[in-house]
Amino acid sequence: MRAIRVASAALLTATALTLTVPPASATVRGDETNNNITSFGFRVTPSTVAAGGQVTLSVDGCEGDTKVTSGIFDDAHIPKGQSSTTAQVFWDAKPGAMYEVTFDCKGETGKTDLTIATGRPDGNNNHQNQHQNPVNKGVKAGIGGSLGGLDLHEIALGGALILGTLATAYYKTRRRTGENHS
């Protein structure tokens, strides 16, 4: 009887340790590393803008001049002592595309993304588009599969959880039947 108790305790301990391990999906893989840790802060506001729109490029903690580059607007310059400048997004920017914006402060670079929204800003006084009905597109449902991205580690973890639950239930039922005979 002692062997069953020891085996059950070991199994419960192993199950508890398995549950405390961080999930594998939280690990950083190859090209997903965050290389944007810099000694200065930077941001683009808004992070989504229409083609032809204006963005504010801001930097915090840079002790020199900052050069901001991207393929979607002309190069911008933030002089030492200032914290921001504005840039005009090109009119021919592709709607829905994501462009990389690079901040360079004394040779140290940080990158962030700028998304181009669908549509155009209303500042061009083009009255032809005001009477057109918007195109309704349906919801994109069912794109992902229920088994997409499932790997062997997740299957093993799920199996271990099920096995641990069944072992605990078996242990509890055997213990109760043993208590009735004493």
mmCIF file of N, CA and C in Angstrom, residues 34-149:
data_model
loop_
_atom_site.group_PDB
_atom_site.id
_atom_site.type_symbol
_atom_site.label_atom_id
_atom_site.label_comp_id
_atom_site.label_asym_id
_atom_site.label_seq_id
_atom_site.Cartn_x
_atom_site.Cartn_y
_atom_site.Cartn_z
ATOM 1 N N ASN A 34 13.119 40.852 -29.963
ATOM 2 C CA ASN A 34 12.834 42.281 -29.893
ATOM 3 C C ASN A 34 14.153 43.038 -29.922
ATOM 4 N N ASN A 35 14.518 43.556 -31.083
ATOM 5 C CA ASN A 35 15.745 44.323 -31.226
ATOM 6 C C ASN A 35 15.498 45.808 -31.076
ATOM 7 N N ASN A 36 14.345 46.211 -30.604
ATOM 8 C CA ASN A 36 14.004 47.619 -30.488
ATOM 9 C C ASN A 36 14.214 48.158 -29.083
ATOM 10 N N ILE A 37 15.044 47.530 -28.308
ATOM 11 C CA ILE A 37 15.356 48.049 -26.983
ATOM 12 C C ILE A 37 16.491 49.052 -27.161
ATOM 13 N N THR A 38 16.189 50.313 -26.927
ATOM 14 C CA THR A 38 17.166 51.377 -27.126
ATOM 15 C C THR A 38 17.281 52.208 -25.860
ATOM 16 N N SER A 39 18.311 53.056 -25.834
ATOM 17 C CA SER A 39 18.481 53.949 -24.685
ATOM 18 C C SER A 39 17.567 55.165 -24.791
ATOM 19 N N PHE A 40 16.834 55.276 -25.894
ATOM 20 C CA PHE A 40 15.906 56.391 -26.081
ATOM 21 C C PHE A 40 14.538 55.842 -26.484
ATOM 22 N N GLY A 41 13.499 56.598 -26.185
ATOM 23 C CA GLY A 41 12.149 56.194 -26.551
ATOM 24 C C GLY A 41 11.739 56.828 -27.875
ATOM 25 N N PHE A 42 10.898 56.131 -28.632
ATOM 26 C CA PHE A 42 10.449 56.656 -29.911
ATOM 27 C C PHE A 42 9.054 56.145 -30.199
ATOM 28 N N ARG A 43 8.297 56.916 -31.000
ATOM 29 C CA ARG A 43 6.944 56.502 -31.360
ATOM 30 C C ARG A 43 6.465 57.283 -32.580
ATOM 31 N N VAL A 44 5.512 56.677 -33.271
ATOM 32 C CA VAL A 44 4.842 57.303 -34.400
ATOM 33 C C VAL A 44 3.365 57.375 -34.047
ATOM 34 N N THR A 45 2.795 58.575 -34.077
ATOM 35 C CA THR A 45 1.370 58.713 -33.769
ATOM 36 C C THR A 45 0.688 59.455 -34.897
ATOM 37 N N PRO A 46 -0.424 58.994 -35.338
ATOM 38 C CA PRO A 46 -1.053 57.720 -35.013
ATOM 39 C C PRO A 46 -0.296 56.574 -35.688
ATOM 40 N N SER A 47 -0.488 55.376 -35.189
ATOM 41 C CA SER A 47 0.214 54.223 -35.753
ATOM 42 C C SER A 47 -0.464 53.722 -37.027
ATOM 43 N N THR A 48 -1.689 54.151 -37.273
ATOM 44 C CA THR A 48 -2.394 53.850 -38.518
ATOM 45 C C THR A 48 -2.873 55.171 -39.100
ATOM 46 N N VAL A 49 -2.510 55.416 -40.360
ATOM 47 C CA VAL A 49 -2.832 56.698 -40.992
ATOM 48 C C VAL A 49 -3.229 56.442 -42.440
ATOM 49 N N ALA A 50 -4.088 57.287 -42.972
ATOM 50 C CA ALA A 50 -4.492 57.179 -44.375
ATOM 51 C C ALA A 50 -3.381 57.719 -45.269
ATOM 52 N N ALA A 51 -3.350 57.256 -46.505
ATOM 53 C CA ALA A 51 -2.377 57.767 -47.464
ATOM 54 C C ALA A 51 -2.577 59.270 -47.615
ATOM 55 N N GLY A 52 -1.496 60.027 -47.570
ATOM 56 C CA GLY A 52 -1.584 61.482 -47.641
ATOM 57 C C GLY A 52 -1.764 62.134 -46.291
ATOM 58 N N GLY A 53 -1.914 61.344 -45.239
ATOM 59 C CA GLY A 53 -2.113 61.883 -43.899
ATOM 60 C C GLY A 53 -0.816 62.335 -43.261
ATOM 61 N N GLN A 54 -0.942 62.905 -42.076
ATOM 62 C CA GLN A 54 0.212 63.443 -41.364
ATOM 63 C C GLN A 54 0.438 62.634 -40.091
ATOM 64 N N VAL A 55 1.714 62.339 -39.802
ATOM 65 C CA VAL A 55 2.071 61.614 -38.583
ATOM 66 C C VAL A 55 3.023 62.480 -37.766
ATOM 67 N N THR A 56 2.992 62.248 -36.453
ATOM 68 C CA THR A 56 3.918 62.912 -35.543
ATOM 69 C C THR A 56 4.980 61.905 -35.147
ATOM 70 N N LEU A 57 6.224 62.264 -35.350
ATOM 71 C CA LEU A 57 7.367 61.421 -35.009
ATOM 72 C C LEU A 57 7.970 61.977 -33.729
ATOM 73 N N SER A 58 7.979 61.173 -32.664
ATOM 74 C CA SER A 58 8.436 61.657 -31.372
ATOM 75 C C SER A 58 9.591 60.812 -30.865
ATOM 76 N N VAL A 59 10.481 61.463 -30.124
ATOM 77 C CA VAL A 59 11.632 60.783 -29.532
ATOM 78 C C VAL A 59 11.842 61.345 -28.125
ATOM 79 N N ASP A 60 12.206 60.471 -27.190
ATOM 80 C CA ASP A 60 12.457 60.871 -25.802
ATOM 81 C C ASP A 60 13.820 60.342 -25.372
ATOM 82 N N GLY A 61 14.605 61.173 -24.732
ATOM 83 C CA GLY A 61 15.861 60.723 -24.155
ATOM 84 C C GLY A 61 17.029 60.669 -25.113
ATOM 85 N N CYS A 62 16.913 61.238 -26.299
ATOM 86 C CA CYS A 62 18.031 61.260 -27.246
ATOM 87 C C CYS A 62 18.850 62.519 -26.973
ATOM 88 N N GLU A 63 20.142 62.346 -26.738
ATOM 89 C CA GLU A 63 21.010 63.477 -26.406
ATOM 90 C C GLU A 63 21.610 64.148 -27.638
ATOM 91 N N GLY A 64 21.154 63.773 -28.819
ATOM 92 C CA GLY A 64 21.662 64.376 -30.052
ATOM 93 C C GLY A 64 20.550 64.523 -31.062
ATOM 94 N N ASP A 65 20.946 64.767 -32.307
ATOM 95 C CA ASP A 65 19.968 64.859 -33.390
ATOM 96 C C ASP A 65 19.443 63.471 -33.729
ATOM 97 N N THR A 66 18.177 63.409 -34.144
ATOM 98 C CA THR A 66 17.557 62.142 -34.523
ATOM 99 C C THR A 66 17.125 62.231 -35.980
ATOM 100 N N LYS A 67 17.491 61.206 -36.749
ATOM 101 C CA LYS A 67 17.067 61.114 -38.143
ATOM 102 C C LYS A 67 16.018 60.014 -38.226
ATOM 103 N N VAL A 68 14.882 60.326 -38.845
ATOM 104 C CA VAL A 68 13.784 59.373 -38.987
ATOM 105 C C VAL A 68 13.607 59.076 -40.463
ATOM 106 N N THR A 69 13.692 57.792 -40.820
ATOM 107 C CA THR A 69 13.581 57.397 -42.221
ATOM 108 C C THR A 69 12.510 56.338 -42.402
ATOM 109 N N SER A 70 11.921 56.340 -43.582
ATOM 110 C CA SER A 70 10.937 55.333 -43.955
ATOM 111 C C SER A 70 10.722 55.442 -45.457
ATOM 112 N N GLY A 71 10.220 54.396 -46.034
ATOM 113 C CA GLY A 71 9.919 54.429 -47.458
ATOM 114 C C GLY A 71 8.590 55.067 -47.767
ATOM 115 N N ILE A 72 7.879 55.551 -46.750
ATOM 116 C CA ILE A 72 6.526 56.053 -46.941
ATOM 117 C C ILE A 72 6.418 57.573 -46.777
ATOM 118 N N PHE A 73 7.497 58.219 -46.299
ATOM 119 C CA PHE A 73 7.535 59.677 -46.218
ATOM 120 C C PHE A 73 8.984 60.132 -46.390
ATOM 121 N N ASP A 74 9.165 61.432 -46.655
ATOM 122 C CA ASP A 74 10.517 61.984 -46.788
ATOM 123 C C ASP A 74 11.243 61.882 -45.449
ATOM 124 N N ASP A 75 12.572 61.758 -45.515
ATOM 125 C CA ASP A 75 13.361 61.685 -44.286
ATOM 126 C C ASP A 75 13.074 62.900 -43.412
ATOM 127 N N ALA A 76 12.961 62.644 -42.113
ATOM 128 C CA ALA A 76 12.673 63.717 -41.162
ATOM 129 C C ALA A 76 13.850 63.868 -40.208
ATOM 130 N N HIS A 77 13.951 65.041 -39.608
ATOM 131 C CA HIS A 77 15.065 65.369 -38.720
ATOM 132 C C HIS A 77 14.493 65.998 -37.451
ATOM 133 N N ILE A 78 14.851 65.432 -36.296
ATOM 134 C CA ILE A 78 14.451 66.014 -35.016
ATOM 135 C C ILE A 78 15.723 66.561 -34.367
ATOM 136 N N PRO A 79 15.872 67.893 -34.319
ATOM 137 C CA PRO A 79 17.092 68.482 -33.752
ATOM 138 C C PRO A 79 17.210 68.228 -32.245
ATOM 139 N N LYS A 80 18.448 68.284 -31.759
ATOM 140 C CA LYS A 80 18.710 68.145 -30.326
ATOM 141 C C LYS A 80 17.925 69.216 -29.577
ATOM 142 N N GLY A 81 17.269 68.818 -28.509
ATOM 143 C CA GLY A 81 16.467 69.752 -27.721
ATOM 144 C C GLY A 81 14.988 69.716 -28.064
ATOM 145 N N GLN A 82 14.635 69.186 -29.230
ATOM 146 C CA GLN A 82 13.227 69.029 -29.593
ATOM 147 C C GLN A 82 12.833 67.570 -29.408
ATOM 148 N N SER A 83 11.538 67.351 -29.230
ATOM 149 C CA SER A 83 11.088 65.975 -28.996
ATOM 150 C C SER A 83 10.235 65.408 -30.121
ATOM 151 N N SER A 84 9.826 66.244 -31.088
ATOM 152 C CA SER A 84 8.973 65.703 -32.148
ATOM 153 C C SER A 84 9.029 66.561 -33.400
ATOM 154 N N THR A 85 8.542 65.951 -34.482
ATOM 155 C CA THR A 85 8.357 66.635 -35.753
ATOM 156 C C THR A 85 7.212 65.935 -36.479
ATOM 157 N N THR A 86 6.775 66.509 -37.581
ATOM 158 C CA THR A 86 5.698 65.884 -38.339
ATOM 159 C C THR A 86 6.204 65.493 -39.717
ATOM 160 N N ALA A 87 5.517 64.525 -40.314
ATOM 161 C CA ALA A 87 5.851 64.074 -41.662
ATOM 162 C C ALA A 87 4.562 63.801 -42.419
ATOM 163 N N GLN A 88 4.589 64.083 -43.708
ATOM 164 C CA GLN A 88 3.440 63.846 -44.579
ATOM 165 C C GLN A 88 3.632 62.517 -45.296
ATOM 166 N N VAL A 89 2.669 61.604 -45.127
ATOM 167 C CA VAL A 89 2.716 60.299 -45.783
ATOM 168 C C VAL A 89 2.444 60.490 -47.274
ATOM 169 N N PHE A 90 3.160 59.758 -48.107
ATOM 170 C CA PHE A 90 2.983 59.873 -49.556
ATOM 171 C C PHE A 90 1.565 59.468 -49.953
ATOM 172 N N TRP A 91 1.036 60.124 -50.994
ATOM 173 C CA TRP A 91 -0.314 59.835 -51.467
ATOM 174 C C TRP A 91 -0.411 58.477 -52.136
ATOM 175 N N ASP A 92 0.676 57.984 -52.664
ATOM 176 C CA ASP A 92 0.637 56.704 -53.373
ATOM 177 C C ASP A 92 0.915 55.507 -52.461
ATOM 178 N N ALA A 93 0.794 55.707 -51.153
ATOM 179 C CA ALA A 93 0.990 54.603 -50.209
ATOM 180 C C ALA A 93 -0.092 53.549 -50.405
ATOM 181 N N LYS A 94 0.303 52.312 -50.333
ATOM 182 C CA LYS A 94 -0.627 51.207 -50.572
ATOM 183 C C LYS A 94 -1.521 50.999 -49.346
ATOM 184 N N PRO A 95 -2.846 51.119 -49.489
ATOM 185 C CA PRO A 95 -3.761 50.920 -48.360
ATOM 186 C C PRO A 95 -3.623 49.502 -47.783
ATOM 187 N N GLY A 96 -3.565 49.423 -46.472
ATOM 188 C CA GLY A 96 -3.444 48.144 -45.784
ATOM 189 C C GLY A 96 -2.012 47.683 -45.595
ATOM 190 N N ALA A 97 -1.046 48.375 -46.196
ATOM 191 C CA ALA A 97 0.359 47.969 -46.086
ATOM 192 C C ALA A 97 0.955 48.471 -44.774
ATOM 193 N N MET A 98 2.001 47.775 -44.323
ATOM 194 C CA MET A 98 2.704 48.164 -43.110
ATOM 195 C C MET A 98 4.132 48.550 -43.503
ATOM 196 N N TYR A 99 4.556 49.732 -43.100
ATOM 197 C CA TYR A 99 5.881 50.240 -43.440
ATOM 198 C C TYR A 99 6.718 50.379 -42.177
ATOM 199 N N GLU A 100 8.005 50.141 -42.311
ATOM 200 C CA GLU A 100 8.927 50.246 -41.184
ATOM 201 C C GLU A 100 9.441 51.674 -41.084
ATOM 202 N N VAL A 101 9.453 52.218 -39.871
ATOM 203 C CA VAL A 101 9.967 53.556 -39.606
ATOM 204 C C VAL A 101 11.184 53.390 -38.701
ATOM 205 N N THR A 102 12.324 53.967 -39.111
ATOM 206 C CA THR A 102 13.573 53.815 -38.366
ATOM 207 C C THR A 102 13.982 55.141 -37.742
ATOM 208 N N PHE A 103 14.257 55.109 -36.442
ATOM 209 C CA PHE A 103 14.750 56.267 -35.698
ATOM 210 C C PHE A 103 16.239 56.041 -35.434
ATOM 211 N N ASP A 104 17.079 57.023 -35.779
ATOM 212 C CA ASP A 104 18.522 56.911 -35.594
ATOM 213 C C ASP A 104 18.992 58.050 -34.701
ATOM 214 N N CYS A 105 19.441 57.689 -33.492
ATOM 215 C CA CYS A 105 19.944 58.671 -32.528
ATOM 216 C C CYS A 105 21.415 58.359 -32.262
ATOM 217 N N LYS A 106 22.298 59.152 -32.802
ATOM 218 C CA LYS A 106 23.747 59.002 -32.621
ATOM 219 C C LYS A 106 24.222 57.586 -32.941
ATOM 220 N N GLY A 107 23.717 57.006 -34.034
ATOM 221 C CA GLY A 107 24.149 55.680 -34.468
ATOM 222 C C GLY A 107 23.353 54.531 -33.884
ATOM 223 N N GLU A 108 22.543 54.787 -32.889
ATOM 224 C CA GLU A 108 21.695 53.754 -32.291
ATOM 225 C C GLU A 108 20.324 53.817 -32.972
ATOM 226 N N THR A 109 19.840 52.675 -33.450
ATOM 227 C CA THR A 109 18.591 52.685 -34.206
ATOM 228 C C THR A 109 17.501 51.908 -33.499
ATOM 229 N N GLY A 110 16.291 52.387 -33.690
ATOM 230 C CA GLY A 110 15.088 51.709 -33.216
ATOM 231 C C GLY A 110 14.058 51.726 -34.332
ATOM 232 N N LYS A 111 13.278 50.665 -34.424
ATOM 233 C CA LYS A 111 12.312 50.546 -35.519
ATOM 234 C C LYS A 111 10.921 50.288 -34.982
ATOM 235 N N THR A 112 9.929 50.844 -35.684
ATOM 236 C CA THR A 112 8.531 50.604 -35.375
ATOM 237 C C THR A 112 7.762 50.560 -36.694
ATOM 238 N N ASP A 113 6.516 50.161 -36.636
ATOM 239 C CA ASP A 113 5.721 50.011 -37.847
ATOM 240 C C ASP A 113 4.679 51.120 -37.961
ATOM 241 N N LEU A 114 4.371 51.470 -39.203
ATOM 242 C CA LEU A 114 3.325 52.431 -39.531
ATOM 243 C C LEU A 114 2.413 51.760 -40.545
ATOM 244 N N THR A 115 1.124 51.648 -40.212
ATOM 245 C CA THR A 115 0.153 50.997 -41.078
ATOM 246 C C THR A 115 -0.634 52.033 -41.850
ATOM 247 N N ILE A 116 -0.838 51.758 -43.131
ATOM 248 C CA ILE A 116 -1.614 52.657 -43.981
ATOM 249 C C ILE A 116 -3.060 52.163 -43.994
ATOM 250 N N ALA A 117 -3.970 53.029 -43.574
ATOM 251 C CA ALA A 117 -5.388 52.671 -43.510
ATOM 252 C C ALA A 117 -5.986 52.660 -44.910
ATOM 253 N N THR A 118 -7.078 51.974 -45.046
ATOM 254 C CA THR A 118 -7.780 51.994 -46.323
ATOM 255 C C THR A 118 -8.570 53.290 -46.405
ATOM 256 N N GLY A 119 -8.633 53.902 -47.581
ATOM 257 C CA GLY A 119 -9.338 55.167 -47.758
ATOM 258 C C GLY A 119 -8.370 56.323 -47.828
ATOM 259 N N ARG A 120 -8.889 57.488 -48.053
ATOM 260 C CA ARG A 120 -8.104 58.718 -48.184
ATOM 261 C C ARG A 120 -8.651 59.756 -47.209
ATOM 262 N N PRO A 121 -7.811 60.673 -46.736
ATOM 263 C CA PRO A 121 -8.330 61.746 -45.881
ATOM 264 C C PRO A 121 -9.249 62.668 -46.670
ATOM 265 N N ASP A 122 -10.148 63.348 -45.981
ATOM 266 C CA ASP A 122 -11.143 64.191 -46.633
ATOM 267 C C ASP A 122 -10.659 65.606 -46.914
ATOM 268 N N GLY A 123 -9.398 65.903 -46.724
ATOM 269 C CA GLY A 123 -8.887 67.257 -46.880
ATOM 270 C C GLY A 123 -8.716 67.696 -48.321
ATOM 271 N N ASN A 124 -8.996 66.856 -49.328
ATOM 272 C CA ASN A 124 -8.757 67.249 -50.708
ATOM 273 C C ASN A 124 -9.996 67.844 -51.382
ATOM 274 N N ASN A 125 -11.085 68.001 -50.671
ATOM 275 C CA ASN A 125 -12.321 68.607 -51.179
ATOM 276 C C ASN A 125 -12.818 67.943 -52.451
ATOM 277 N N ASN A 126 -12.695 66.682 -52.561
ATOM 278 C CA ASN A 126 -13.173 65.941 -53.719
ATOM 279 C C ASN A 126 -14.604 65.511 -53.438
ATOM 280 N N HIS A 127 -15.566 66.183 -54.063
ATOM 281 C CA HIS A 127 -16.974 65.942 -53.768
ATOM 282 C C HIS A 127 -17.541 64.764 -54.549
ATOM 283 N N GLN A 128 -16.805 64.207 -55.476
ATOM 284 C CA GLN A 128 -17.314 63.091 -56.260
ATOM 285 C C GLN A 128 -17.518 61.848 -55.413
ATOM 286 N N ASN A 129 -16.666 61.637 -54.416
ATOM 287 C CA ASN A 129 -16.734 60.416 -53.625
ATOM 288 C C ASN A 129 -17.764 60.488 -52.504
ATOM 289 N N GLN A 130 -18.370 61.647 -52.282
ATOM 290 C CA GLN A 130 -19.293 61.781 -51.163
ATOM 291 C C GLN A 130 -20.607 61.054 -51.409
ATOM 292 N N HIS A 131 -21.012 60.872 -52.657
ATOM 293 C CA HIS A 131 -22.303 60.271 -52.947
ATOM 294 C C HIS A 131 -22.218 58.790 -53.281
ATOM 295 N N GLN A 132 -21.034 58.232 -53.267
ATOM 296 C CA GLN A 132 -20.889 56.810 -53.552
ATOM 297 C C GLN A 132 -21.189 56.010 -52.297
ATOM 298 N N ASN A 133 -21.858 54.890 -52.482
ATOM 299 C CA ASN A 133 -22.147 54.009 -51.359
ATOM 300 C C ASN A 133 -20.907 53.199 -51.013
ATOM 301 N N PRO A 134 -20.650 52.982 -49.728
ATOM 302 C CA PRO A 134 -19.494 52.176 -49.364
ATOM 303 C C PRO A 134 -19.713 50.713 -49.763
ATOM 304 N N VAL A 135 -18.639 50.045 -50.092
ATOM 305 C CA VAL A 135 -18.712 48.639 -50.465
ATOM 306 C C VAL A 135 -18.732 47.817 -49.183
ATOM 307 N N ASN A 136 -19.754 46.991 -49.052
ATOM 308 C CA ASN A 136 -19.846 46.136 -47.872
ATOM 309 C C ASN A 136 -19.158 44.814 -48.164
ATOM 310 N N LYS A 137 -18.232 44.464 -47.334
ATOM 311 C CA LYS A 137 -17.552 43.185 -47.444
ATOM 312 C C LYS A 137 -17.904 42.393 -46.200
ATOM 313 N N GLY A 138 -18.043 41.112 -46.350
ATOM 314 C CA GLY A 138 -18.426 40.263 -45.236
ATOM 315 C C GLY A 138 -17.304 40.092 -44.219
ATOM 316 N N VAL A 139 -17.661 39.483 -43.136
ATOM 317 C CA VAL A 139 -16.704 39.205 -42.078
ATOM 318 C C VAL A 139 -15.794 38.074 -42.515
ATOM 319 N N LYS A 140 -14.509 38.186 -42.218
ATOM 320 C CA LYS A 140 -13.565 37.121 -42.542
ATOM 321 C C LYS A 140 -13.608 36.088 -41.419
ATOM 322 N N ALA A 141 -14.533 35.168 -41.528
ATOM 323 C CA ALA A 141 -14.682 34.140 -40.498
ATOM 324 C C ALA A 141 -14.107 32.823 -40.997
ATOM 325 N N GLY A 142 -13.623 32.021 -40.096
ATOM 326 C CA GLY A 142 -13.148 30.693 -40.438
ATOM 327 C C GLY A 142 -11.806 30.657 -41.119
ATOM 328 N N ILE A 143 -11.007 31.698 -40.959
ATOM 329 C CA ILE A 143 -9.694 31.713 -41.602
ATOM 330 C C ILE A 143 -8.751 30.727 -40.936
ATOM 331 N N GLY A 144 -8.733 30.701 -39.618
ATOM 332 C CA GLY A 144 -7.822 29.815 -38.904
ATOM 333 C C GLY A 144 -8.421 28.441 -38.700
ATOM 334 N N GLY A 145 -7.584 27.445 -38.668
ATOM 335 C CA GLY A 145 -8.041 26.084 -38.432
ATOM 336 C C GLY A 145 -7.918 25.739 -36.961
ATOM 337 N N SER A 146 -8.708 24.777 -36.514
ATOM 338 C CA SER A 146 -8.648 24.412 -35.103
ATOM 339 C C SER A 146 -7.379 23.635 -34.781
ATOM 340 N N LEU A 147 -6.731 23.063 -35.781
ATOM 341 C CA LEU A 147 -5.490 22.333 -35.541
ATOM 342 C C LEU A 147 -4.272 23.096 -36.016
ATOM 343 N N GLY A 148 -4.434 24.307 -36.493
ATOM 344 C CA GLY A 148 -3.308 25.084 -36.993
ATOM 345 C C GLY A 148 -2.351 25.443 -35.874
ATOM 346 N N GLY A 149 -1.082 25.144 -36.055
ATOM 347 C CA GLY A 149 -0.068 25.509 -35.079
ATOM 348 C C GLY A 149 0.035 24.549 -33.909
#
